[in-house]
Amino acid sequence: MEPCPICKIEMDYTPDGDKTNVACRRCGNYSVSRTVIAQLKNQDLTERQIGNMSGWLRENPNYLINSDNLKFLKSITTPSFHARSDKLLSKLERLTTFAGEALEVKESWLSMSWSMNTPEMWEIIYYLKTSGYIAGIVGKLDTQFKITPAGWAYLDSLRKSNQQSMQGFVAMWFSDKMQDVYDNAIAVGIVKAGYSPHRVDLREHNEKIDDEIIAQIRRSRFVLADFTGHRGGVYYEAGFAKGLGLEVIWSCREDDLKNLHFDIRQYNCITWHQDKLDVFAKRIQDRIEAVLGEGPNKTNE
Ligand SMILES: [Zn+2]
């Protein structure tokens, strides 16, 4: 056991070449390079930075923190109080396997609500409780909660109102090479435009379109579809989003563009190069801002 380089609670780690794979009870599963582990030992993150990074890692499982994206992670801004209570409620929904199931408060609730400390997490929990969306379990007061009927109704209304959504769904090929592209270009570009990226967890994906993917696309403001590798799932997800009337941002690695399906060529596709991921990130940010305007989380650097 070692302290998590971000939140400092004891975690399981597995060395894996130049990086370490972390399974943290608060931050979830992520990887971190040796250089960054050393860097983080010599500098203090603020509680707020820890809360934001931990929340981000929970939403972007298996993210690799390296020297290139550390600065970006440290500068992530905190979503509004209501955005965070919505995030927590939506994540509790995903953890609930049957209506009425009691869920125990754990360290993961800190990152699910992007809280910087326990008092803030409880403030969000009590807000959901006084709003009537969750209720304490009799006899387990303040340790277990369940989603109420009003909570389920509210979750439904959240899905219907995705004009206010700040989520950008990312449809892409899952491969080791593409992980770097996601971490250092796609996620960065979406955040800088003021939105939050959502990518389906690699381990759960298996190139299959399931209910969870459909639900996530429905609650998104837009879809970024990267066609590199030409996976059937990406074409399907982009088409589904178009059908819902969502904006789709199209992209493809330059040398793979010639393989793009004929029907897609009419769209203004952002092309990118593996060695120029910072340029790709900027182009994504510019395109999103041009098509949708700046997102709710936009900050001026
Ligand atoms: Zn952690």
PDB file of C-alpha atoms and ligand atoms in Angstrom:
ATOM      1  CA  MET A   1       0.000   0.000   0.000  1.00  0.00           C
ATOM      2  CA  GLU A   2       1.101   3.544  -0.828  1.00  0.00           C
ATOM      3  CA  PRO A   3      -0.627   6.906  -0.579  1.00  0.00           C
ATOM      4  CA  CYS A   4      -2.546   7.908  -3.731  1.00  0.00           C
ATOM      5  CA  PRO A   5      -0.392  10.597  -5.439  1.00  0.00           C
ATOM      6  CA  ILE A   6      -3.479  12.793  -5.762  1.00  0.00           C
ATOM      7  CA  CYS A   7      -5.685  12.380  -2.672  1.00  0.00           C
ATOM      8  CA  LYS A   8      -3.116  10.698  -0.394  1.00  0.00           C
ATOM      9  CA  ILE A   9      -5.349   7.922   0.932  1.00  0.00           C
ATOM     10  CA  GLU A  10      -3.853   4.446   0.938  1.00  0.00           C
ATOM     11  CA  MET A  11      -4.371   2.700  -2.377  1.00  0.00           C
ATOM     12  CA  ASP A  12      -3.374  -0.396  -4.323  1.00  0.00           C
ATOM     13  CA  TYR A  13      -0.784   0.145  -7.005  1.00  0.00           C
ATOM     14  CA  THR A  14       0.688  -2.009  -9.728  1.00  0.00           C
ATOM     15  CA  PRO A  15       3.944  -0.915 -11.386  1.00  0.00           C
ATOM     16  CA  ASP A  16       3.605  -1.221 -15.168  1.00  0.00           C
ATOM     17  CA  GLY A  17       6.767  -0.171 -17.028  1.00  0.00           C
ATOM     18  CA  ASP A  18       7.199   3.590 -16.817  1.00  0.00           C
ATOM     19  CA  LYS A  19       3.851   4.045 -15.173  1.00  0.00           C
ATOM     20  CA  THR A  20       1.952   2.869 -12.134  1.00  0.00           C
ATOM     21  CA  ASN A  21      -1.626   1.665 -12.254  1.00  0.00           C
ATOM     22  CA  VAL A  22      -3.569   2.995  -9.311  1.00  0.00           C
ATOM     23  CA  ALA A  23      -6.791   1.674  -7.793  1.00  0.00           C
ATOM     24  CA  CYS A  24      -7.842   4.390  -5.349  1.00  0.00           C
ATOM     25  CA  ARG A  25     -11.030   4.194  -3.275  1.00  0.00           C
ATOM     26  CA  ARG A  26     -11.595   7.891  -3.871  1.00  0.00           C
ATOM     27  CA  CYS A  27     -10.170   8.633  -7.362  1.00  0.00           C
ATOM     28  CA  GLY A  28     -10.957   5.268  -8.978  1.00  0.00           C
ATOM     29  CA  ASN A  29      -8.653   3.544 -11.478  1.00  0.00           C
ATOM     30  CA  TYR A  30      -6.034   5.613 -13.223  1.00  0.00           C
ATOM     31  CA  SER A  31      -2.376   5.481 -14.279  1.00  0.00           C
ATOM     32  CA  VAL A  32       0.398   7.894 -13.497  1.00  0.00           C
ATOM     33  CA  SER A  33       3.938   8.220 -14.865  1.00  0.00           C
ATOM     34  CA  ARG A  34       6.958   7.926 -12.558  1.00  0.00           C
ATOM     35  CA  THR A  35       7.954  11.494 -13.346  1.00  0.00           C
ATOM     36  CA  VAL A  36       4.597  12.809 -12.185  1.00  0.00           C
ATOM     37  CA  ILE A  37       4.676  10.735  -8.982  1.00  0.00           C
ATOM     38  CA  ALA A  38       8.029  12.351  -8.192  1.00  0.00           C
ATOM     39  CA  GLN A  39       6.717  15.806  -9.133  1.00  0.00           C
ATOM     40  CA  LEU A  40       3.662  15.437  -6.915  1.00  0.00           C
ATOM     41  CA  LYS A  41       5.782  14.420  -3.932  1.00  0.00           C
ATOM     42  CA  ASN A  42       7.500  17.798  -4.063  1.00  0.00           C
ATOM     43  CA  GLN A  43       4.489  20.024  -4.401  1.00  0.00           C
ATOM     44  CA  ASP A  44       1.284  20.505  -2.506  1.00  0.00           C
ATOM     45  CA  LEU A  45      -2.030  20.363  -4.301  1.00  0.00           C
ATOM     46  CA  THR A  46      -4.770  22.452  -2.724  1.00  0.00           C
ATOM     47  CA  GLU A  47      -7.809  20.620  -1.347  1.00  0.00           C
ATOM     48  CA  ARG A  48      -9.808  22.133  -4.207  1.00  0.00           C
ATOM     49  CA  GLN A  49      -7.353  20.848  -6.826  1.00  0.00           C
ATOM     50  CA  ILE A  50      -7.507  17.403  -5.254  1.00  0.00           C
ATOM     51  CA  GLY A  51     -11.315  17.511  -5.349  1.00  0.00           C
ATOM     52  CA  ASN A  52     -11.353  18.533  -9.018  1.00  0.00           C
ATOM     53  CA  MET A  53      -8.675  16.077 -10.146  1.00  0.00           C
ATOM     54  CA  SER A  54     -10.264  13.242  -8.211  1.00  0.00           C
ATOM     55  CA  GLY A  55     -13.694  14.076  -9.698  1.00  0.00           C
ATOM     56  CA  TRP A  56     -12.176  14.193 -13.168  1.00  0.00           C
ATOM     57  CA  LEU A  57     -10.389  10.848 -12.750  1.00  0.00           C
ATOM     58  CA  ARG A  58     -13.611   9.230 -11.526  1.00  0.00           C
ATOM     59  CA  GLU A  59     -15.337  10.374 -14.745  1.00  0.00           C
ATOM     60  CA  ASN A  60     -12.427   9.456 -17.017  1.00  0.00           C
ATOM     61  CA  PRO A  61     -11.437   5.964 -15.895  1.00  0.00           C
ATOM     62  CA  ASN A  62      -7.964   4.655 -16.804  1.00  0.00           C
ATOM     63  CA  TYR A  63      -6.684   8.152 -17.573  1.00  0.00           C
ATOM     64  CA  LEU A  64      -2.880   8.354 -17.771  1.00  0.00           C
ATOM     65  CA  ILE A  65      -1.460  11.359 -15.913  1.00  0.00           C
ATOM     66  CA  ASN A  66       1.843  12.435 -17.467  1.00  0.00           C
ATOM     67  CA  SER A  67       3.987  15.566 -17.513  1.00  0.00           C
ATOM     68  CA  ASP A  68       2.070  16.856 -20.546  1.00  0.00           C
ATOM     69  CA  ASN A  69      -1.371  16.883 -18.974  1.00  0.00           C
ATOM     70  CA  LEU A  70      -0.569  17.468 -15.278  1.00  0.00           C
ATOM     71  CA  LYS A  71      -0.795  21.243 -15.676  1.00  0.00           C
ATOM     72  CA  PHE A  72      -4.162  20.868 -17.386  1.00  0.00           C
ATOM     73  CA  LEU A  73      -5.486  18.601 -14.618  1.00  0.00           C
ATOM     74  CA  LYS A  74      -4.396  21.058 -11.957  1.00  0.00           C
ATOM     75  CA  SER A  75      -6.266  23.861 -13.703  1.00  0.00           C
ATOM     76  CA  ILE A  76      -9.614  22.054 -14.058  1.00  0.00           C
ATOM     77  CA  THR A  77     -12.344  24.214 -12.563  1.00  0.00           C
ATOM     78  CA  THR A  78     -15.039  23.134 -10.130  1.00  0.00           C
ATOM     79  CA  PRO A  79     -18.509  22.611 -11.623  1.00  0.00           C
ATOM     80  CA  SER A  80     -21.349  24.562  -9.982  1.00  0.00           C
ATOM     81  CA  PHE A  81     -23.017  23.221  -6.835  1.00  0.00           C
ATOM     82  CA  HIS A  82     -26.083  22.123  -8.785  1.00  0.00           C
ATOM     83  CA  ALA A  83     -24.024  20.491 -11.514  1.00  0.00           C
ATOM     84  CA  ARG A  84     -22.259  18.509  -8.812  1.00  0.00           C
ATOM     85  CA  SER A  85     -25.436  17.423  -7.047  1.00  0.00           C
ATOM     86  CA  ASP A  86     -26.753  16.289 -10.460  1.00  0.00           C
ATOM     87  CA  LYS A  87     -23.521  14.386 -11.039  1.00  0.00           C
ATOM     88  CA  LEU A  88     -23.778  12.611  -7.690  1.00  0.00           C
ATOM     89  CA  LEU A  89     -27.435  11.688  -8.206  1.00  0.00           C
ATOM     90  CA  SER A  90     -26.739  10.373 -11.735  1.00  0.00           C
ATOM     91  CA  LYS A  91     -23.857   8.260 -10.468  1.00  0.00           C
ATOM     92  CA  LEU A  92     -25.957   6.865  -7.629  1.00  0.00           C
ATOM     93  CA  GLU A  93     -28.490   5.907 -10.288  1.00  0.00           C
ATOM     94  CA  ARG A  94     -25.830   3.894 -12.094  1.00  0.00           C
ATOM     95  CA  LEU A  95     -24.849   2.138  -8.858  1.00  0.00           C
ATOM     96  CA  THR A  96     -28.456   1.241  -8.094  1.00  0.00           C
ATOM     97  CA  THR A  97     -29.321  -2.230  -9.366  1.00  0.00           C
ATOM     98  CA  PHE A  98     -32.967  -2.169  -8.236  1.00  0.00           C
ATOM     99  CA  ALA A  99     -35.277   0.698  -7.246  1.00  0.00           C
ATOM    100  CA  GLY A 100     -35.160   1.194  -3.490  1.00  0.00           C
ATOM    101  CA  GLU A 101     -31.688  -0.278  -3.084  1.00  0.00           C
ATOM    102  CA  ALA A 102     -29.727   1.178  -0.129  1.00  0.00           C
ATOM    103  CA  LEU A 103     -26.321   2.609  -1.080  1.00  0.00           C
ATOM    104  CA  GLU A 104     -23.616   3.095   1.507  1.00  0.00           C
ATOM    105  CA  VAL A 105     -21.718   6.394   1.699  1.00  0.00           C
ATOM    106  CA  LYS A 106     -18.086   5.726   0.766  1.00  0.00           C
ATOM    107  CA  GLU A 107     -14.942   7.624  -0.202  1.00  0.00           C
ATOM    108  CA  SER A 108     -16.010   7.345  -3.849  1.00  0.00           C
ATOM    109  CA  TRP A 109     -18.893   9.732  -3.091  1.00  0.00           C
ATOM    110  CA  LEU A 110     -16.292  12.466  -2.566  1.00  0.00           C
ATOM    111  CA  SER A 111     -15.134  12.160  -6.185  1.00  0.00           C
ATOM    112  CA  MET A 112     -18.614  11.415  -7.574  1.00  0.00           C
ATOM    113  CA  SER A 113     -19.668  14.837  -6.201  1.00  0.00           C
ATOM    114  CA  TRP A 114     -16.339  16.588  -7.007  1.00  0.00           C
ATOM    115  CA  SER A 115     -16.080  17.572  -3.330  1.00  0.00           C
ATOM    116  CA  MET A 116     -12.882  18.948  -1.857  1.00  0.00           C
ATOM    117  CA  ASN A 117     -13.565  17.517   1.590  1.00  0.00           C
ATOM    118  CA  THR A 118     -16.096  15.548   3.636  1.00  0.00           C
ATOM    119  CA  PRO A 119     -18.124  18.571   4.879  1.00  0.00           C
ATOM    120  CA  GLU A 120     -18.689  19.649   1.278  1.00  0.00           C
ATOM    121  CA  MET A 121     -19.730  16.143   0.256  1.00  0.00           C
ATOM    122  CA  TRP A 122     -22.271  16.067   3.107  1.00  0.00           C
ATOM    123  CA  GLU A 123     -23.594  19.458   2.066  1.00  0.00           C
ATOM    124  CA  ILE A 124     -24.368  17.985  -1.374  1.00  0.00           C
ATOM    125  CA  ILE A 125     -25.851  14.826   0.135  1.00  0.00           C
ATOM    126  CA  TYR A 126     -28.087  16.913   2.440  1.00  0.00           C
ATOM    127  CA  TYR A 127     -29.112  19.077  -0.485  1.00  0.00           C
ATOM    128  CA  LEU A 128     -30.270  15.978  -2.405  1.00  0.00           C
ATOM    129  CA  LYS A 129     -32.015  14.770   0.749  1.00  0.00           C
ATOM    130  CA  THR A 130     -33.853  18.035   1.503  1.00  0.00           C
ATOM    131  CA  SER A 131     -34.808  18.261  -2.193  1.00  0.00           C
ATOM    132  CA  GLY A 132     -36.491  14.890  -1.689  1.00  0.00           C
ATOM    133  CA  TYR A 133     -34.361  13.082  -4.325  1.00  0.00           C
ATOM    134  CA  ILE A 134     -32.689  10.697  -1.885  1.00  0.00           C
ATOM    135  CA  ALA A 135     -33.750   9.433   1.538  1.00  0.00           C
ATOM    136  CA  GLY A 136     -31.852   7.975   4.469  1.00  0.00           C
ATOM    137  CA  ILE A 137     -32.453   4.341   5.331  1.00  0.00           C
ATOM    138  CA  VAL A 138     -34.256   3.809   8.643  1.00  0.00           C
ATOM    139  CA  GLY A 139     -31.799   2.495  11.217  1.00  0.00           C
ATOM    140  CA  LYS A 140     -28.827   3.428   8.983  1.00  0.00           C
ATOM    141  CA  LEU A 141     -29.264   7.164   9.181  1.00  0.00           C
ATOM    142  CA  ASP A 142     -26.424   9.109   7.532  1.00  0.00           C
ATOM    143  CA  THR A 143     -24.601   6.001   6.373  1.00  0.00           C
ATOM    144  CA  GLN A 144     -26.984   4.664   3.709  1.00  0.00           C
ATOM    145  CA  PHE A 145     -29.288   6.348   1.215  1.00  0.00           C
ATOM    146  CA  LYS A 146     -31.634   5.358  -1.584  1.00  0.00           C
ATOM    147  CA  ILE A 147     -33.082   7.237  -4.562  1.00  0.00           C
ATOM    148  CA  THR A 148     -36.712   8.255  -3.939  1.00  0.00           C
ATOM    149  CA  PRO A 149     -39.582   8.240  -6.491  1.00  0.00           C
ATOM    150  CA  ALA A 150     -39.113  12.031  -6.780  1.00  0.00           C
ATOM    151  CA  GLY A 151     -35.416  11.352  -7.434  1.00  0.00           C
ATOM    152  CA  TRP A 152     -36.232   8.988 -10.307  1.00  0.00           C
ATOM    153  CA  ALA A 153     -38.603  11.569 -11.786  1.00  0.00           C
ATOM    154  CA  TYR A 154     -35.905  14.239 -11.528  1.00  0.00           C
ATOM    155  CA  LEU A 155     -33.360  11.945 -13.241  1.00  0.00           C
ATOM    156  CA  ASP A 156     -35.832  11.495 -16.088  1.00  0.00           C
ATOM    157  CA  SER A 157     -36.257  15.248 -16.421  1.00  0.00           C
ATOM    158  CA  LEU A 158     -32.456  15.656 -16.544  1.00  0.00           C
ATOM    159  CA  ARG A 159     -32.325  13.308 -19.520  1.00  0.00           C
ATOM    160  CA  LYS A 160     -34.991  15.260 -21.375  1.00  0.00           C
ATOM    161  CA  SER A 161     -33.363  18.651 -20.909  1.00  0.00           C
ATOM    162  CA  ASN A 162     -30.000  18.069 -22.503  1.00  0.00           C
ATOM    163  CA  GLN A 163     -29.969  21.556 -23.988  1.00  0.00           C
ATOM    164  CA  GLN A 164     -28.568  22.529 -20.605  1.00  0.00           C
ATOM    165  CA  SER A 165     -26.192  19.601 -20.630  1.00  0.00           C
ATOM    166  CA  MET A 166     -22.491  20.300 -20.522  1.00  0.00           C
ATOM    167  CA  GLN A 167     -21.569  16.781 -21.532  1.00  0.00           C
ATOM    168  CA  GLY A 168     -19.735  16.001 -24.751  1.00  0.00           C
ATOM    169  CA  PHE A 169     -19.961  12.315 -25.598  1.00  0.00           C
ATOM    170  CA  VAL A 170     -16.789  10.951 -27.174  1.00  0.00           C
ATOM    171  CA  ALA A 171     -17.185   8.161 -29.738  1.00  0.00           C
ATOM    172  CA  MET A 172     -13.825   6.692 -30.689  1.00  0.00           C
ATOM    173  CA  TRP A 173     -11.707   3.629 -31.242  1.00  0.00           C
ATOM    174  CA  PHE A 174     -10.452   2.035 -28.036  1.00  0.00           C
ATOM    175  CA  SER A 175      -6.786   1.191 -28.376  1.00  0.00           C
ATOM    176  CA  ASP A 176      -3.600   2.020 -26.475  1.00  0.00           C
ATOM    177  CA  LYS A 177      -2.510   4.509 -29.126  1.00  0.00           C
ATOM    178  CA  MET A 178      -5.802   6.335 -28.910  1.00  0.00           C
ATOM    179  CA  GLN A 179      -5.615   6.639 -25.120  1.00  0.00           C
ATOM    180  CA  ASP A 180      -2.891   9.273 -25.518  1.00  0.00           C
ATOM    181  CA  VAL A 181      -4.996  11.114 -28.091  1.00  0.00           C
ATOM    182  CA  TYR A 182      -7.964  11.124 -25.726  1.00  0.00           C
ATOM    183  CA  ASP A 183      -5.950  12.222 -22.676  1.00  0.00           C
ATOM    184  CA  ASN A 184      -3.911  14.949 -24.361  1.00  0.00           C
ATOM    185  CA  ALA A 185      -6.114  16.267 -27.139  1.00  0.00           C
ATOM    186  CA  ILE A 186      -9.787  15.294 -27.127  1.00  0.00           C
ATOM    187  CA  ALA A 187     -10.475  15.642 -23.393  1.00  0.00           C
ATOM    188  CA  VAL A 188      -8.377  18.823 -23.211  1.00  0.00           C
ATOM    189  CA  GLY A 189     -10.127  20.494 -26.166  1.00  0.00           C
ATOM    190  CA  ILE A 190     -13.598  19.725 -24.795  1.00  0.00           C
ATOM    191  CA  VAL A 191     -12.758  21.008 -21.296  1.00  0.00           C
ATOM    192  CA  LYS A 192     -11.184  24.194 -22.660  1.00  0.00           C
ATOM    193  CA  ALA A 193     -14.373  24.908 -24.600  1.00  0.00           C
ATOM    194  CA  GLY A 194     -16.220  24.715 -21.270  1.00  0.00           C
ATOM    195  CA  TYR A 195     -17.814  21.250 -21.473  1.00  0.00           C
ATOM    196  CA  SER A 196     -17.104  17.931 -19.822  1.00  0.00           C
ATOM    197  CA  PRO A 197     -16.102  14.928 -21.901  1.00  0.00           C
ATOM    198  CA  HIS A 198     -17.763  11.579 -21.384  1.00  0.00           C
ATOM    199  CA  ARG A 199     -16.146   8.458 -22.706  1.00  0.00           C
ATOM    200  CA  VAL A 200     -17.562   5.029 -22.066  1.00  0.00           C
ATOM    201  CA  ASP A 201     -15.309   2.998 -19.838  1.00  0.00           C
ATOM    202  CA  LEU A 202     -12.944   0.912 -21.908  1.00  0.00           C
ATOM    203  CA  ARG A 203     -13.489  -2.205 -19.836  1.00  0.00           C
ATOM    204  CA  GLU A 204     -17.230  -2.065 -20.255  1.00  0.00           C
ATOM    205  CA  HIS A 205     -17.300  -1.188 -23.916  1.00  0.00           C
ATOM    206  CA  ASN A 206     -16.343  -4.249 -26.008  1.00  0.00           C
ATOM    207  CA  GLU A 207     -17.419  -2.415 -29.189  1.00  0.00           C
ATOM    208  CA  LYS A 208     -21.006  -3.069 -28.241  1.00  0.00           C
ATOM    209  CA  ILE A 209     -23.729  -0.435 -28.261  1.00  0.00           C
ATOM    210  CA  ASP A 210     -25.684  -0.949 -25.075  1.00  0.00           C
ATOM    211  CA  ASP A 211     -28.402   0.925 -23.174  1.00  0.00           C
ATOM    212  CA  GLU A 212     -25.838   2.835 -21.151  1.00  0.00           C
ATOM    213  CA  ILE A 213     -24.240   4.276 -24.304  1.00  0.00           C
ATOM    214  CA  ILE A 214     -27.597   5.253 -25.753  1.00  0.00           C
ATOM    215  CA  ALA A 215     -28.588   6.902 -22.452  1.00  0.00           C
ATOM    216  CA  GLN A 216     -25.302   8.821 -22.289  1.00  0.00           C
ATOM    217  CA  ILE A 217     -25.659  10.093 -25.866  1.00  0.00           C
ATOM    218  CA  ARG A 218     -29.215  11.199 -25.086  1.00  0.00           C
ATOM    219  CA  ARG A 219     -28.066  13.287 -22.145  1.00  0.00           C
ATOM    220  CA  SER A 220     -25.195  14.927 -24.059  1.00  0.00           C
ATOM    221  CA  ARG A 221     -25.060  18.346 -25.643  1.00  0.00           C
ATOM    222  CA  PHE A 222     -22.927  17.092 -28.539  1.00  0.00           C
ATOM    223  CA  VAL A 223     -20.933  14.107 -29.753  1.00  0.00           C
ATOM    224  CA  LEU A 224     -17.312  14.156 -30.812  1.00  0.00           C
ATOM    225  CA  ALA A 225     -16.782  11.277 -33.220  1.00  0.00           C
ATOM    226  CA  ASP A 226     -13.245  10.329 -34.142  1.00  0.00           C
ATOM    227  CA  PHE A 227     -13.202   7.951 -37.096  1.00  0.00           C
ATOM    228  CA  THR A 228      -9.581   6.827 -36.862  1.00  0.00           C
ATOM    229  CA  GLY A 229      -9.564   3.028 -37.081  1.00  0.00           C
ATOM    230  CA  HIS A 230     -13.059   3.115 -38.633  1.00  0.00           C
ATOM    231  CA  ARG A 231     -14.934   1.214 -35.966  1.00  0.00           C
ATOM    232  CA  GLY A 232     -18.535   0.393 -36.703  1.00  0.00           C
ATOM    233  CA  GLY A 233     -19.572   1.616 -33.253  1.00  0.00           C
ATOM    234  CA  VAL A 234     -18.333   5.145 -33.961  1.00  0.00           C
ATOM    235  CA  TYR A 235     -20.341   5.387 -37.190  1.00  0.00           C
ATOM    236  CA  TYR A 236     -23.391   4.108 -35.350  1.00  0.00           C
ATOM    237  CA  GLU A 237     -23.035   6.484 -32.390  1.00  0.00           C
ATOM    238  CA  ALA A 238     -22.489   9.492 -34.682  1.00  0.00           C
ATOM    239  CA  GLY A 239     -25.521   8.537 -36.753  1.00  0.00           C
ATOM    240  CA  PHE A 240     -27.652   8.041 -33.668  1.00  0.00           C
ATOM    241  CA  ALA A 241     -26.635  11.500 -32.368  1.00  0.00           C
ATOM    242  CA  LYS A 242     -27.455  13.107 -35.742  1.00  0.00           C
ATOM    243  CA  GLY A 243     -30.844  11.441 -35.599  1.00  0.00           C
ATOM    244  CA  LEU A 244     -31.492  13.026 -32.198  1.00  0.00           C
ATOM    245  CA  GLY A 245     -30.584  16.416 -33.655  1.00  0.00           C
ATOM    246  CA  LEU A 246     -27.354  16.724 -31.678  1.00  0.00           C
ATOM    247  CA  GLU A 247     -24.325  18.486 -33.101  1.00  0.00           C
ATOM    248  CA  VAL A 248     -21.575  16.087 -34.123  1.00  0.00           C
ATOM    249  CA  ILE A 249     -17.924  17.184 -34.272  1.00  0.00           C
ATOM    250  CA  TRP A 250     -16.088  14.969 -36.785  1.00  0.00           C
ATOM    251  CA  SER A 251     -12.411  14.109 -36.644  1.00  0.00           C
ATOM    252  CA  CYS A 252      -9.936  11.618 -38.073  1.00  0.00           C
ATOM    253  CA  ARG A 253      -6.177  11.080 -38.081  1.00  0.00           C
ATOM    254  CA  GLU A 254      -4.727  12.599 -41.248  1.00  0.00           C
ATOM    255  CA  ASP A 255      -3.243   9.409 -42.720  1.00  0.00           C
ATOM    256  CA  ASP A 256      -6.472   7.504 -42.120  1.00  0.00           C
ATOM    257  CA  LEU A 257      -8.747  10.028 -43.790  1.00  0.00           C
ATOM    258  CA  LYS A 258      -8.649   8.263 -47.154  1.00  0.00           C
ATOM    259  CA  ASN A 259     -10.470   5.310 -45.583  1.00  0.00           C
ATOM    260  CA  LEU A 260     -13.326   7.452 -44.367  1.00  0.00           C
ATOM    261  CA  HIS A 261     -16.708   6.183 -45.432  1.00  0.00           C
ATOM    262  CA  PHE A 262     -18.062   8.121 -48.394  1.00  0.00           C
ATOM    263  CA  ASP A 263     -21.171   9.372 -46.542  1.00  0.00           C
ATOM    264  CA  ILE A 264     -19.059  11.124 -43.919  1.00  0.00           C
ATOM    265  CA  ARG A 265     -16.808  13.010 -46.355  1.00  0.00           C
ATOM    266  CA  GLN A 266     -19.326  15.783 -46.831  1.00  0.00           C
ATOM    267  CA  TYR A 267     -18.825  16.833 -43.208  1.00  0.00           C
ATOM    268  CA  ASN A 268     -16.107  19.233 -42.224  1.00  0.00           C
ATOM    269  CA  CYS A 269     -13.759  16.802 -40.568  1.00  0.00           C
ATOM    270  CA  ILE A 270     -10.966  17.958 -38.233  1.00  0.00           C
ATOM    271  CA  THR A 271      -7.786  16.121 -39.197  1.00  0.00           C
ATOM    272  CA  TRP A 272      -4.939  15.627 -36.776  1.00  0.00           C
ATOM    273  CA  HIS A 273      -1.419  14.346 -36.491  1.00  0.00           C
ATOM    274  CA  GLN A 274      -0.059  12.128 -33.716  1.00  0.00           C
ATOM    275  CA  ASP A 275       2.890  14.490 -33.091  1.00  0.00           C
ATOM    276  CA  LYS A 276       0.723  17.593 -32.859  1.00  0.00           C
ATOM    277  CA  LEU A 277      -1.879  16.775 -30.256  1.00  0.00           C
ATOM    278  CA  ASP A 278      -1.817  20.323 -28.837  1.00  0.00           C
ATOM    279  CA  VAL A 279      -2.897  21.603 -32.271  1.00  0.00           C
ATOM    280  CA  PHE A 280      -5.688  19.001 -32.362  1.00  0.00           C
ATOM    281  CA  ALA A 281      -6.874  20.072 -28.891  1.00  0.00           C
ATOM    282  CA  LYS A 282      -7.034  23.702 -29.995  1.00  0.00           C
ATOM    283  CA  ARG A 283      -8.943  22.830 -33.175  1.00  0.00           C
ATOM    284  CA  ILE A 284     -11.493  20.842 -31.172  1.00  0.00           C
ATOM    285  CA  GLN A 285     -11.945  23.752 -28.764  1.00  0.00           C
ATOM    286  CA  ASP A 286     -12.354  26.251 -31.645  1.00  0.00           C
ATOM    287  CA  ARG A 287     -14.829  24.034 -33.508  1.00  0.00           C
ATOM    288  CA  ILE A 288     -17.001  23.431 -30.436  1.00  0.00           C
ATOM    289  CA  GLU A 289     -17.050  27.117 -29.570  1.00  0.00           C
ATOM    290  CA  ALA A 290     -17.913  28.000 -33.170  1.00  0.00           C
ATOM    291  CA  VAL A 291     -20.763  25.487 -33.407  1.00  0.00           C
ATOM    292  CA  LEU A 292     -22.233  25.579 -29.880  1.00  0.00           C
ATOM    293  CA  GLY A 293     -20.710  28.574 -28.154  1.00  0.00           C
ATOM    294  CA  GLU A 294     -18.681  28.429 -24.997  1.00  0.00           C
ATOM    295  CA  GLY A 295     -19.842  25.866 -22.477  1.00  0.00           C
ATOM    296  CA  PRO A 296     -21.025  26.460 -18.909  1.00  0.00           C
ATOM    297  CA  ASN A 297     -17.614  25.591 -17.460  1.00  0.00           C
ATOM    298  CA  LYS A 298     -15.639  27.970 -19.653  1.00  0.00           C
ATOM    299  CA  THR A 299     -12.951  29.884 -17.772  1.00  0.00           C
ATOM    300  CA  ASN A 300     -10.545  32.485 -19.020  1.00  0.00           C
ATOM    301  CA  GLU A 301      -6.992  31.377 -18.503  1.00  0.00           C
TER     302      GLU A 301
HETATM  303 ZN    ZN B   1      -6.925   9.007  -4.789  1.00  0.00          ZN
END
